[in-house]
C-alpha cells in the first residue's frame, strides 16, 4: 500500500515495449513540512522524601542521574549523523543536560520552547508523583483509568495542557518550514503530541523510555506519526 502523500514512480526500462511497473516508494515529507525528532530526556535523579526536587515555576527540576547522562551520550552519538537544523529544549534542566552532547557535536546552540515543558502536576510536584504512582495511590489509579492528569489536586487541566503543547508544535513548525528539528522534551509531552497527531486516547502513547526518539512530520494541520519510542541506540 502506498501512503496518500507518496508518489509512485514508474520503473525505468531499457526496452520501450516493456510494460510499465509501478514500484512502492519511500515516505517523503510534503514540501515545506517540518520533521520533529522528539527525544525524551535521560533518566533523572531519584525522588527522595528527605530531599524534594527544586522547583522552577512550580515544577520539579531534578538533575540527570548518572544513567541519564549515559543515555544523553548515546542519543548524541545516534543523532550526530542526522540532518538536524535546530535543537530545542524546555525550561527544565534535564532536557538541557540531555541535549548537550548532541548540540556540542553539531555545533548548535539549543533554543528554549517553554510550551513543550512537562505537564504541571500540582500538589504532586517535587517528586511526590513518583511516590504516589509507585504506591498505587487511589488518585494515581483513577488518573491511569480515566487518562487525565488533572485528577491530581492542582494539576494542569487536560484541555489547557493539550492546547499549549499544540501551540508549541505549531510555533516550531512555522519557524522551521522544510527543516528537521530535534526537540528534547518530556514523556507526558511526547505522549500528548502523538495522541494529537493520531487522534488517539490521551494516554495511548504514554511511556516513552528515557533517551528514546519519536518522530512526527507536521504539514499545516496534518500531523503524521513516523515512529514512537525508538531505543535502538540504548541497547547494550
PDB file of N, CA and C in Angstrom, residues 48-89:
ATOM      1  N   UNK A  48      13.366  11.460  46.595  1.00  0.00           N
ATOM      2  CA  UNK A  48      13.507  11.077  47.999  1.00  0.00           C
ATOM      3  C   UNK A  48      12.652  12.016  48.844  1.00  0.00           C
ATOM      4  N   UNK A  49      11.936  11.446  49.798  1.00  0.00           N
ATOM      5  CA  UNK A  49      11.087  12.276  50.656  1.00  0.00           C
ATOM      6  C   UNK A  49      11.907  13.296  51.422  1.00  0.00           C
ATOM      7  N   UNK A  50      13.157  12.951  51.736  1.00  0.00           N
ATOM      8  CA  UNK A  50      14.004  13.841  52.526  1.00  0.00           C
ATOM      9  C   UNK A  50      14.600  14.989  51.702  1.00  0.00           C
ATOM     10  N   UNK A  51      14.505  14.881  50.365  1.00  0.00           N
ATOM     11  CA  UNK A  51      15.122  15.903  49.507  1.00  0.00           C
ATOM     12  C   UNK A  51      14.256  16.125  48.280  1.00  0.00           C
ATOM     13  N   UNK A  52      13.154  16.864  48.407  1.00  0.00           N
ATOM     14  CA  UNK A  52      12.293  17.140  47.251  1.00  0.00           C
ATOM     15  C   UNK A  52      13.077  17.842  46.147  1.00  0.00           C
ATOM     16  N   UNK A  53      12.647  17.624  44.926  1.00  0.00           N
ATOM     17  CA  UNK A  53      13.297  18.290  43.805  1.00  0.00           C
ATOM     18  C   UNK A  53      13.140  19.810  43.919  1.00  0.00           C
ATOM     19  N   UNK A  54      14.157  20.568  43.519  1.00  0.00           N
ATOM     20  CA  UNK A  54      13.962  22.024  43.430  1.00  0.00           C
ATOM     21  C   UNK A  54      12.888  22.321  42.382  1.00  0.00           C
ATOM     22  N   UNK A  55      12.227  23.447  42.530  1.00  0.00           N
ATOM     23  CA  UNK A  55      11.138  23.800  41.629  1.00  0.00           C
ATOM     24  C   UNK A  55      11.529  24.973  40.737  1.00  0.00           C
ATOM     25  N   UNK A  56      11.075  24.921  39.488  1.00  0.00           N
ATOM     26  CA  UNK A  56      11.184  26.027  38.540  1.00  0.00           C
ATOM     27  C   UNK A  56       9.775  26.348  38.075  1.00  0.00           C
ATOM     28  N   UNK A  57       9.303  27.543  38.410  1.00  0.00           N
ATOM     29  CA  UNK A  57       7.924  27.921  38.094  1.00  0.00           C
ATOM     30  C   UNK A  57       6.929  26.861  38.587  1.00  0.00           C
ATOM     31  N   UNK A  58       7.239  26.325  39.769  1.00  0.00           N
ATOM     32  CA  UNK A  58       6.338  25.361  40.387  1.00  0.00           C
ATOM     33  C   UNK A  58       6.483  23.932  39.913  1.00  0.00           C
ATOM     34  N   UNK A  59       7.436  23.658  39.030  1.00  0.00           N
ATOM     35  CA  UNK A  59       7.620  22.298  38.513  1.00  0.00           C
ATOM     36  C   UNK A  59       8.942  21.712  38.978  1.00  0.00           C
ATOM     37  N   UNK A  60       8.929  20.413  39.289  1.00  0.00           N
ATOM     38  CA  UNK A  60      10.138  19.733  39.729  1.00  0.00           C
ATOM     39  C   UNK A  60      11.225  19.810  38.670  1.00  0.00           C
ATOM     40  N   UNK A  61      12.471  20.078  39.128  1.00  0.00           N
ATOM     41  CA  UNK A  61      13.581  20.286  38.201  1.00  0.00           C
ATOM     42  C   UNK A  61      14.814  19.500  38.641  1.00  0.00           C
ATOM     43  N   UNK A  62      14.735  18.165  38.617  1.00  0.00           N
ATOM     44  CA  UNK A  62      15.894  17.368  39.030  1.00  0.00           C
ATOM     45  C   UNK A  62      16.994  17.360  37.970  1.00  0.00           C
ATOM     46  N   UNK A  63      18.209  17.089  38.416  1.00  0.00           N
ATOM     47  CA  UNK A  63      19.325  16.815  37.508  1.00  0.00           C
ATOM     48  C   UNK A  63      19.142  15.440  36.871  1.00  0.00           C
ATOM     49  N   UNK A  64      19.947  15.188  35.847  1.00  0.00           N
ATOM     50  CA  UNK A  64      20.020  13.825  35.330  1.00  0.00           C
ATOM     51  C   UNK A  64      20.753  12.923  36.318  1.00  0.00           C
ATOM     52  N   UNK A  65      20.309  11.683  36.388  1.00  0.00           N
ATOM     53  CA  UNK A  65      21.046  10.654  37.117  1.00  0.00           C
ATOM     54  C   UNK A  65      22.245  10.229  36.267  1.00  0.00           C
ATOM     55  N   UNK A  66      23.229   9.525  36.850  1.00  0.00           N
ATOM     56  CA  UNK A  66      24.350   9.029  36.041  1.00  0.00           C
ATOM     57  C   UNK A  66      23.887   8.212  34.837  1.00  0.00           C
ATOM     58  N   UNK A  67      22.843   7.394  35.027  1.00  0.00           N
ATOM     59  CA  UNK A  67      22.317   6.626  33.899  1.00  0.00           C
ATOM     60  C   UNK A  67      21.769   7.556  32.816  1.00  0.00           C
ATOM     61  N   UNK A  68      21.158   8.668  33.241  1.00  0.00           N
ATOM     62  CA  UNK A  68      20.618   9.617  32.282  1.00  0.00           C
ATOM     63  C   UNK A  68      21.700  10.309  31.479  1.00  0.00           C
ATOM     64  N   UNK A  69      22.832  10.574  32.103  1.00  0.00           N
ATOM     65  CA  UNK A  69      23.942  11.204  31.375  1.00  0.00           C
ATOM     66  C   UNK A  69      24.508  10.233  30.338  1.00  0.00           C
ATOM     67  N   UNK A  70      24.547   8.962  30.675  1.00  0.00           N
ATOM     68  CA  UNK A  70      24.988   7.968  29.699  1.00  0.00           C
ATOM     69  C   UNK A  70      24.003   7.892  28.532  1.00  0.00           C
ATOM     70  N   UNK A  71      22.708   7.928  28.839  1.00  0.00           N
ATOM     71  CA  UNK A  71      21.703   7.926  27.772  1.00  0.00           C
ATOM     72  C   UNK A  71      21.852   9.154  26.877  1.00  0.00           C
ATOM     73  N   UNK A  72      22.161  10.303  27.474  1.00  0.00           N
ATOM     74  CA  UNK A  72      22.353  11.522  26.688  1.00  0.00           C
ATOM     75  C   UNK A  72      23.518  11.362  25.707  1.00  0.00           C
ATOM     76  N   UNK A  73      24.586  10.728  26.148  1.00  0.00           N
ATOM     77  CA  UNK A  73      25.726  10.493  25.258  1.00  0.00           C
ATOM     78  C   UNK A  73      25.335   9.592  24.094  1.00  0.00           C
ATOM     79  N   UNK A  74      24.527   8.600  24.377  1.00  0.00           N
ATOM     80  CA  UNK A  74      24.118   7.674  23.315  1.00  0.00           C
ATOM     81  C   UNK A  74      23.154   8.327  22.336  1.00  0.00           C
ATOM     82  N   UNK A  75      22.293   9.181  22.845  1.00  0.00           N
ATOM     83  CA  UNK A  75      21.420   9.948  21.944  1.00  0.00           C
ATOM     84  C   UNK A  75      22.267  10.823  21.029  1.00  0.00           C
ATOM     85  N   UNK A  76      23.270  11.501  21.613  1.00  0.00           N
ATOM     86  CA  UNK A  76      24.132  12.357  20.819  1.00  0.00           C
ATOM     87  C   UNK A  76      24.848  11.600  19.722  1.00  0.00           C
ATOM     88  N   UNK A  77      25.344  10.412  20.055  1.00  0.00           N
ATOM     89  CA  UNK A  77      26.041   9.599  19.057  1.00  0.00           C
ATOM     90  C   UNK A  77      25.073   9.121  17.973  1.00  0.00           C
ATOM     91  N   UNK A  78      23.858   8.785  18.375  1.00  0.00           N
ATOM     92  CA  UNK A  78      22.863   8.274  17.416  1.00  0.00           C
ATOM     93  C   UNK A  78      22.459   9.343  16.403  1.00  0.00           C
ATOM     94  N   UNK A  79      22.256  10.561  16.870  1.00  0.00           N
ATOM     95  CA  UNK A  79      21.702  11.603  16.004  1.00  0.00           C
ATOM     96  C   UNK A  79      22.760  12.500  15.371  1.00  0.00           C
ATOM     97  N   UNK A  80      24.023  12.301  15.716  1.00  0.00           N
ATOM     98  CA  UNK A  80      25.080  13.202  15.237  1.00  0.00           C
ATOM     99  C   UNK A  80      25.223  13.177  13.725  1.00  0.00           C
ATOM    100  N   UNK A  81      24.853  12.074  13.073  1.00  0.00           N
ATOM    101  CA  UNK A  81      24.993  11.977  11.624  1.00  0.00           C
ATOM    102  C   UNK A  81      23.701  12.329  10.886  1.00  0.00           C
ATOM    103  N   UNK A  82      22.655  12.686  11.640  1.00  0.00           N
ATOM    104  CA  UNK A  82      21.383  13.076  11.020  1.00  0.00           C
ATOM    105  C   UNK A  82      21.447  14.541  10.570  1.00  0.00           C
ATOM    106  N   UNK A  83      20.614  14.879   9.586  1.00  0.00           N
ATOM    107  CA  UNK A  83      20.464  16.295   9.237  1.00  0.00           C
ATOM    108  C   UNK A  83      19.527  16.921  10.253  1.00  0.00           C
ATOM    109  N   UNK A  84      20.055  17.803  11.063  1.00  0.00           N
ATOM    110  CA  UNK A  84      19.266  18.494  12.087  1.00  0.00           C
ATOM    111  C   UNK A  84      19.566  19.983  11.964  1.00  0.00           C
ATOM    112  N   UNK A  85      18.518  20.767  11.797  1.00  0.00           N
ATOM    113  CA  UNK A  85      18.679  22.202  11.563  1.00  0.00           C
ATOM    114  C   UNK A  85      18.608  23.030  12.837  1.00  0.00           C
ATOM    115  N   UNK A  86      18.000  22.496  13.876  1.00  0.00           N
ATOM    116  CA  UNK A  86      17.884  23.237  15.133  1.00  0.00           C
ATOM    117  C   UNK A  86      17.642  22.249  16.269  1.00  0.00           C
ATOM    118  N   UNK A  87      18.081  22.638  17.460  1.00  0.00           N
ATOM    119  CA  UNK A  87      17.885  21.839  18.672  1.00  0.00           C
ATOM    120  C   UNK A  87      17.096  22.677  19.661  1.00  0.00           C
ATOM    121  N   UNK A  88      16.051  22.068  20.229  1.00  0.00           N
ATOM    122  CA  UNK A  88      15.217  22.767  21.212  1.00  0.00           C
ATOM    123  C   UNK A  88      15.191  21.989  22.520  1.00  0.00           C
ATOM    124  N   UNK A  89      15.088  22.743  23.616  1.00  0.00           N
ATOM    125  CA  UNK A  89      14.944  22.186  24.958  1.00  0.00           C
ATOM    126  C   UNK A  89      13.778  22.903  25.631  1.00  0.00           C
TER     127      UNK A  89
END
